[in-house]
Tab-separated table of C-alpha atoms and ligand atoms in Angstrom:
chain	number	residue	atom	x	y	z
A	1	MET	CA	-92.107	28.369	3.332
A	2	THR	CA	-90.216	25.147	3.991
A	3	HIS	CA	-88.463	23.050	1.344
A	4	MET	CA	-90.884	21.210	-0.915
A	5	SER	CA	-90.316	17.740	-2.303
A	6	GLU	CA	-91.158	16.983	-5.956
A	7	ASP	CA	-94.375	15.238	-4.921
A	8	GLU	CA	-95.357	18.042	-2.567
A	9	LEU	CA	-94.916	20.580	-5.369
A	10	THR	CA	-97.198	18.580	-7.671
A	11	ALA	CA	-99.768	18.259	-4.899
A	12	GLU	CA	-99.608	22.025	-4.265
A	13	VAL	CA	-100.257	22.849	-7.944
A	14	LEU	CA	-103.167	20.402	-8.037
A	15	ASP	CA	-104.540	21.939	-4.880
A	16	ARG	CA	-104.455	25.455	-6.388
A	17	LEU	CA	-106.418	24.157	-9.373
A	18	ALA	CA	-108.981	22.465	-7.147
A	19	GLY	CA	-111.040	25.658	-6.973
A	20	THR	CA	-111.538	25.909	-10.757
A	21	PRO	CA	-115.278	26.600	-11.041
A	22	ASP	CA	-115.837	24.737	-14.327
A	23	PRO	CA	-115.599	21.016	-13.442
A	24	ARG	CA	-114.427	19.951	-16.907
A	25	LEU	CA	-111.682	22.601	-16.968
A	26	ARG	CA	-110.667	21.456	-13.470
A	27	GLU	CA	-110.466	17.822	-14.588
A	28	VAL	CA	-108.478	18.630	-17.745
A	29	MET	CA	-106.040	21.015	-16.030
A	30	GLN	CA	-105.377	18.750	-13.047
A	31	SER	CA	-104.783	15.767	-15.313
A	32	LEU	CA	-102.514	17.823	-17.565
A	33	VAL	CA	-100.422	18.940	-14.586
A	34	ARG	CA	-100.208	15.388	-13.198
A	35	HIS	CA	-98.976	14.058	-16.559
A	36	LEU	CA	-96.596	16.975	-17.247
A	37	HIS	CA	-95.002	16.640	-13.822
A	38	SER	CA	-94.743	12.850	-14.169
A	39	PHE	CA	-93.093	13.307	-17.556
A	40	ALA	CA	-90.509	15.749	-16.193
A	41	ARG	CA	-89.799	13.430	-13.238
A	42	GLU	CA	-89.581	10.325	-15.438
A	43	VAL	CA	-86.999	11.780	-17.850
A	44	ARG	CA	-85.302	13.901	-15.131
A	45	LEU	CA	-85.745	16.950	-17.406
A	46	THR	CA	-82.664	19.221	-17.364
A	47	ASP	CA	-82.727	23.050	-17.366
A	48	GLU	CA	-81.394	23.068	-20.938
A	49	GLU	CA	-83.988	20.565	-22.131
A	50	TRP	CA	-86.810	22.543	-20.511
A	51	LEU	CA	-85.595	25.714	-22.266
A	52	ALA	CA	-85.194	23.879	-25.594
A	53	GLY	CA	-88.808	22.693	-25.259
A	54	ILE	CA	-90.022	26.225	-24.525
A	55	ARG	CA	-88.097	27.557	-27.543
A	56	PHE	CA	-89.517	24.783	-29.729
A	57	LEU	CA	-93.121	25.546	-28.720
A	58	THR	CA	-92.538	29.287	-29.183
A	59	GLU	CA	-91.141	28.734	-32.673
A	60	THR	CA	-94.035	26.418	-33.486
A	61	GLY	CA	-96.528	29.170	-32.645
A	62	GLN	CA	-94.510	31.792	-34.510
A	63	LYS	CA	-94.511	29.657	-37.673
A	64	CYS	CA	-98.337	29.821	-37.858
A	65	ASP	CA	-100.081	32.211	-40.245
A	66	ASP	CA	-103.272	32.276	-42.332
A	67	VAL	CA	-102.243	29.240	-44.384
A	68	ARG	CA	-99.806	27.464	-42.086
A	69	GLN	CA	-100.830	25.805	-38.807
A	70	GLU	CA	-97.616	24.433	-37.339
A	71	THR	CA	-99.218	23.667	-33.948
A	72	ILE	CA	-101.797	21.355	-35.528
A	73	LEU	CA	-98.960	19.819	-37.541
A	74	LEU	CA	-97.195	19.080	-34.255
A	75	SER	CA	-100.352	17.460	-32.887
A	76	ASP	CA	-100.718	15.472	-36.143
A	77	THR	CA	-97.149	14.168	-36.146
A	78	LEU	CA	-97.350	13.159	-32.471
A	79	GLY	CA	-100.483	11.131	-33.253
A	80	LEU	CA	-102.577	13.350	-30.960
A	81	SER	CA	-104.994	14.465	-33.704
A	82	SER	CA	-105.642	10.847	-34.716
A	83	LEU	CA	-105.989	9.825	-31.058
A	84	VAL	CA	-108.641	12.502	-30.469
A	85	ASP	CA	-110.386	11.284	-33.633
A	86	LEU	CA	-110.331	7.685	-32.319
A	87	ILE	CA	-111.554	8.728	-28.863
A	88	ASN	CA	-114.483	10.633	-30.303
A	89	HIS	CA	-115.491	8.554	-33.296
A	90	THR	CA	-115.047	4.885	-32.494
A	91	GLY	CA	-117.734	2.632	-31.205
A	92	ALA	CA	-120.199	3.980	-33.777
A	93	GLU	CA	-122.250	1.548	-35.828
A	94	PRO	CA	-120.036	-0.915	-37.790
A	95	GLY	CA	-119.971	-0.275	-41.550
A	96	LEU	CA	-120.029	3.503	-41.260
A	97	THR	CA	-117.364	5.326	-43.247
A	98	GLU	CA	-114.558	6.034	-40.813
A	99	PRO	CA	-113.477	9.603	-40.169
A	100	THR	CA	-109.903	10.866	-40.407
A	101	ILE	CA	-108.119	14.104	-39.587
A	102	LEU	CA	-109.046	17.246	-41.533
A	103	GLY	CA	-105.486	18.378	-42.253
A	104	PRO	CA	-104.390	21.956	-42.901
A	105	PHE	CA	-105.238	22.248	-46.597
A	106	TYR	CA	-109.026	22.349	-46.449
A	107	VAL	CA	-110.372	25.603	-47.861
A	108	PRO	CA	-114.131	26.206	-47.533
A	109	GLY	CA	-116.122	27.362	-50.544
A	110	SER	CA	-114.840	25.002	-53.263
A	111	PRO	CA	-116.502	25.373	-56.705
A	112	TRP	CA	-119.765	23.492	-57.229
A	113	ARG	CA	-119.306	20.904	-59.979
A	114	GLU	CA	-121.726	18.747	-61.973
A	115	HIS	CA	-121.913	14.962	-61.621
A	116	GLY	CA	-118.968	13.546	-63.602
A	117	ALA	CA	-117.246	16.942	-64.017
A	118	SER	CA	-113.504	17.345	-63.716
A	119	MET	CA	-111.921	19.235	-60.844
A	120	VAL	CA	-108.648	19.542	-62.771
A	121	GLU	CA	-108.174	23.237	-63.626
A	122	TYR	CA	-104.456	23.026	-64.297
A	123	ASP	CA	-102.826	20.216	-66.255
A	124	ASP	CA	-99.585	19.152	-64.592
A	125	GLY	CA	-99.433	15.800	-66.368
A	126	GLY	CA	-101.146	13.856	-63.584
A	127	GLU	CA	-102.624	10.434	-64.330
A	128	PRO	CA	-106.374	10.836	-65.132
A	129	ALA	CA	-108.629	9.068	-62.664
A	130	ILE	CA	-112.302	8.817	-61.774
A	131	LEU	CA	-113.506	8.656	-58.198
A	132	THR	CA	-117.000	7.257	-57.998
A	133	GLY	CA	-119.452	5.480	-55.737
A	134	ARG	CA	-122.603	5.998	-53.746
A	135	VAL	CA	-123.479	7.690	-50.518
A	136	LEU	CA	-125.637	5.329	-48.459
A	137	ASP	CA	-127.277	5.400	-45.075
A	138	VAL	CA	-126.764	2.732	-42.409
A	139	ASP	CA	-129.590	0.638	-43.876
A	140	GLY	CA	-127.999	0.665	-47.350
A	141	ALA	CA	-130.522	3.155	-48.754
A	142	PRO	CA	-129.049	5.714	-51.185
A	143	VAL	CA	-128.707	9.268	-49.914
A	144	ALA	CA	-129.756	11.667	-52.684
A	145	GLY	CA	-128.497	15.247	-52.544
A	146	ALA	CA	-125.561	14.489	-50.239
A	147	VAL	CA	-122.667	16.907	-50.710
A	148	LEU	CA	-119.071	15.714	-51.128
A	149	ASP	CA	-116.628	18.562	-50.550
A	150	VAL	CA	-113.450	17.093	-52.019
A	151	TRP	CA	-109.807	18.231	-52.156
A	152	GLN	CA	-106.507	16.631	-53.062
A	153	ASN	CA	-102.970	17.436	-54.099
A	154	ALA	CA	-101.648	17.855	-57.645
A	155	SER	CA	-99.216	15.365	-59.099
A	156	THR	CA	-96.412	17.740	-58.076
A	157	GLY	CA	-97.408	16.913	-54.483
A	158	PHE	CA	-98.838	20.370	-53.675
A	159	TYR	CA	-102.374	21.514	-52.887
A	160	ALA	CA	-103.637	24.598	-54.752
A	161	VAL	CA	-103.595	26.603	-51.508
A	162	GLN	CA	-99.853	25.937	-51.181
A	163	GLN	CA	-99.093	27.239	-54.678
A	164	PRO	CA	-101.217	30.360	-55.209
A	165	ASP	CA	-98.862	31.553	-57.979
A	166	VAL	CA	-98.921	28.251	-59.852
A	167	GLN	CA	-102.282	26.517	-59.472
A	168	PRO	CA	-105.697	28.192	-59.876
A	169	PRO	CA	-107.339	28.378	-56.427
A	170	GLY	CA	-110.082	25.889	-57.419
A	171	ASN	CA	-107.686	23.267	-58.790
A	172	LEU	CA	-108.419	19.754	-57.534
A	173	ARG	CA	-111.177	20.975	-55.256
A	174	GLY	CA	-114.908	20.683	-55.777
A	175	ARG	CA	-118.330	20.238	-54.249
A	176	TYR	CA	-120.426	17.485	-55.813
A	177	ARG	CA	-124.007	16.452	-55.092
A	178	THR	CA	-125.186	12.850	-55.233
A	179	ASP	CA	-127.953	12.027	-57.738
A	180	ALA	CA	-131.293	10.322	-57.001
A	181	GLU	CA	-129.523	6.939	-56.589
A	182	GLY	CA	-126.973	8.451	-54.220
A	183	ARG	CA	-124.241	8.300	-56.891
A	184	TYR	CA	-121.331	10.659	-57.248
A	185	GLU	CA	-118.649	10.810	-59.944
A	186	ILE	CA	-115.544	12.986	-59.891
A	187	ARG	CA	-112.979	13.313	-62.662
A	188	THR	CA	-109.583	14.037	-61.266
A	189	VAL	CA	-105.982	12.826	-61.294
A	190	ARG	CA	-104.481	10.051	-59.240
A	191	PRO	CA	-103.302	11.492	-55.906
A	192	VAL	CA	-99.613	11.073	-55.080
A	193	PRO	CA	-97.743	10.751	-51.778
A	194	TYR	CA	-96.427	14.094	-50.525
A	195	PRO	CA	-94.355	15.389	-47.634
A	196	ILE	CA	-96.153	17.457	-44.994
A	197	PRO	CA	-94.596	20.938	-44.667
A	198	ASP	CA	-91.203	20.140	-43.137
A	199	ASP	CA	-89.338	23.461	-43.322
A	200	GLY	CA	-90.279	24.452	-39.760
A	201	PRO	CA	-89.739	23.202	-36.205
A	202	VAL	CA	-91.983	20.161	-36.735
A	203	GLY	CA	-89.928	19.103	-39.776
A	204	ARG	CA	-86.763	19.469	-37.696
A	205	LEU	CA	-88.257	17.315	-34.961
A	206	LEU	CA	-89.165	14.632	-37.515
A	207	GLU	CA	-85.589	14.663	-38.779
A	208	ASP	CA	-84.069	14.623	-35.290
A	209	THR	CA	-86.214	11.609	-34.421
A	210	GLY	CA	-85.315	9.737	-37.610
A	211	ARG	CA	-88.803	10.021	-39.132
A	212	HIS	CA	-89.879	10.858	-42.689
A	213	PRO	CA	-92.487	13.559	-43.476
A	214	TRP	CA	-94.477	11.626	-46.138
A	215	ARG	CA	-98.215	11.004	-46.298
A	216	ALA	CA	-99.699	8.107	-48.271
A	217	ALA	CA	-101.576	9.180	-51.452
A	218	HIS	CA	-105.155	10.189	-50.663
A	219	VAL	CA	-108.164	12.307	-51.557
A	220	HIS	CA	-109.958	14.189	-48.768
A	221	ALA	CA	-113.730	14.543	-48.483
A	222	ILE	CA	-116.224	16.084	-46.113
A	223	VAL	CA	-119.555	14.409	-46.754
A	224	THR	CA	-122.750	16.040	-45.498
A	225	ALA	CA	-126.433	15.255	-46.003
A	226	ASP	CA	-129.648	16.392	-44.355
A	227	GLY	CA	-130.592	14.128	-41.459
A	228	HIS	CA	-127.148	12.497	-41.347
A	229	VAL	CA	-123.976	12.933	-39.329
A	230	PRO	CA	-121.278	14.606	-41.465
A	231	VAL	CA	-118.013	12.722	-41.938
A	232	VAL	CA	-114.523	14.151	-42.532
A	233	THR	CA	-112.651	11.390	-44.278
A	234	HIS	CA	-110.042	10.300	-46.856
A	235	VAL	CA	-109.790	7.612	-49.504
A	236	PHE	CA	-106.290	6.126	-49.868
A	237	ASP	CA	-104.685	4.528	-52.940
A	238	ARG	CA	-103.840	0.902	-52.111
A	239	SER	CA	-100.703	1.009	-54.276
A	240	SER	CA	-99.300	4.053	-52.474
A	241	ALA	CA	-96.062	4.088	-50.536
A	242	TYR	CA	-96.265	5.097	-46.860
A	243	LEU	CA	-99.630	3.414	-46.117
A	244	HIS	CA	-97.938	1.802	-43.112
A	245	SER	CA	-95.862	4.785	-42.052
A	246	ASP	CA	-98.072	7.794	-42.800
A	247	ALA	CA	-96.393	10.771	-41.076
A	248	VAL	CA	-99.628	11.807	-39.319
A	249	PHE	CA	-101.008	8.329	-38.493
A	250	GLY	CA	-104.065	9.044	-40.661
A	251	VAL	CA	-104.483	5.782	-42.590
A	252	LYS	CA	-107.421	3.512	-41.743
A	253	GLY	CA	-107.629	0.150	-43.501
A	254	SER	CA	-111.332	0.571	-44.274
A	255	LEU	CA	-110.545	3.640	-46.414
A	256	VAL	CA	-107.939	2.017	-48.698
A	257	ARG	CA	-109.148	1.421	-52.280
A	258	ASP	CA	-107.762	0.210	-55.627
A	259	PHE	CA	-107.406	2.464	-58.651
A	260	VAL	CA	-108.269	0.086	-61.525
A	261	PRO	CA	-108.121	0.903	-65.288
A	262	ASP	CA	-111.539	0.848	-67.034
A	263	ALA	CA	-112.108	-0.226	-70.680
A	264	ASP	CA	-110.648	3.121	-71.871
A	265	GLY	CA	-107.609	2.739	-69.643
A	266	VAL	CA	-108.743	5.472	-67.244
A	267	LEU	CA	-108.129	4.633	-63.581
A	268	VAL	CA	-111.322	4.217	-61.573
A	269	CYS	CA	-111.508	4.240	-57.793
A	270	ARG	CA	-114.831	2.967	-56.432
A	271	HIS	CA	-115.679	4.040	-52.928
A	272	ASP	CA	-119.092	3.980	-51.231
A	273	ILE	CA	-119.604	6.252	-48.261
A	274	VAL	CA	-121.937	5.227	-45.450
A	275	LEU	CA	-123.343	7.961	-43.201
A	276	ASP	CA	-124.877	7.618	-39.764
A	277	ARG	CA	-128.381	8.906	-39.148
A	278	ALA	CA	-128.455	12.102	-37.110
A	279	ALA	CA	-130.066	11.812	-33.691
A	280	GLY	CA	-133.770	12.537	-33.998
A	281	SER	CA	-133.943	11.750	-37.730
A	282	PRO	CA	-136.736	9.434	-38.855
A	283	VAL	CA	-135.761	5.765	-39.376
A	284	SER	CA	-135.941	4.734	-43.044
A	285	LEU	CA	-138.472	1.963	-43.634
A	286	GLY	CA	-136.631	0.738	-46.730
B	1	BEZ	C1	-103.229	16.494	-45.251
B	1	BEZ	O1	-103.567	15.379	-45.518
B	1	BEZ	O2	-103.583	17.356	-46.032
B	1	BEZ	C2	-102.387	16.760	-44.046
B	1	BEZ	C3	-102.771	16.259	-42.824
B	1	BEZ	C4	-101.992	16.515	-41.703
B	1	BEZ	C5	-100.836	17.254	-41.824
B	1	BEZ	C6	-100.447	17.742	-43.062
B	1	BEZ	C7	-101.220	17.485	-44.192
B	2	FE	FE1	-103.826	15.637	-47.624
């Protein structure tokens, strides 16, 4: 075999992938190789840097366990998770509640709770707050019986799943159903900004690149209803720090809300959620 130039090597790899039977896998793999090779050429990647990258990715995988997903954290902090979300969920009907990344702290099977019930199972001195609003369809009609599967961090900054020896497993998690007018009401505490797990390789990379690990204060929700497209979303506190520098690029302006004291001094956050109609569902006639 004669000496290969950089471009000839890239062409040879692409050629070997050309026989991939699945056309989508072929497209993805050939594009990945083109971009990886261009990247290495552009930065003139050294042997040491290549090895450091391999070690970093290995460590990232090794850091993963049942409750820690360091590889997704890497994708999140590089903006890839939010980019995939934008690619797949923009261009939908205007006015729909925008989706955001799921994050690593979602645990299925949260306790069912009554309308207006509290999801605080452990008092850590957090500021009491009420999260309320309606679930509506694209025509503004209320969606009765929609389910909001909600989770947030405690005022110490941790989710229950991160502190199994401190917080009860159901703390600050709950599934709520909307009433006949599409209303939901959740008693909780005001969410606080918190750092994403930064004691692993991703945290080191943030530090080495002069970035902070903080997320703006938010509550997560997955909202589902028969005949509608589910949405994985957040609501953000407008007064939170880090709205403009969220470590995982998850903030969308349409999801930022005020927490305003009511007559009793309890903070209320009002947030309506608008769901798209699922393909094939009957159009509401009002
Ligand atoms: C979260 O909001 O729970 C989250 C999202 C991405 C990375 C870490 C945490
Ligand atoms: Fe979160």
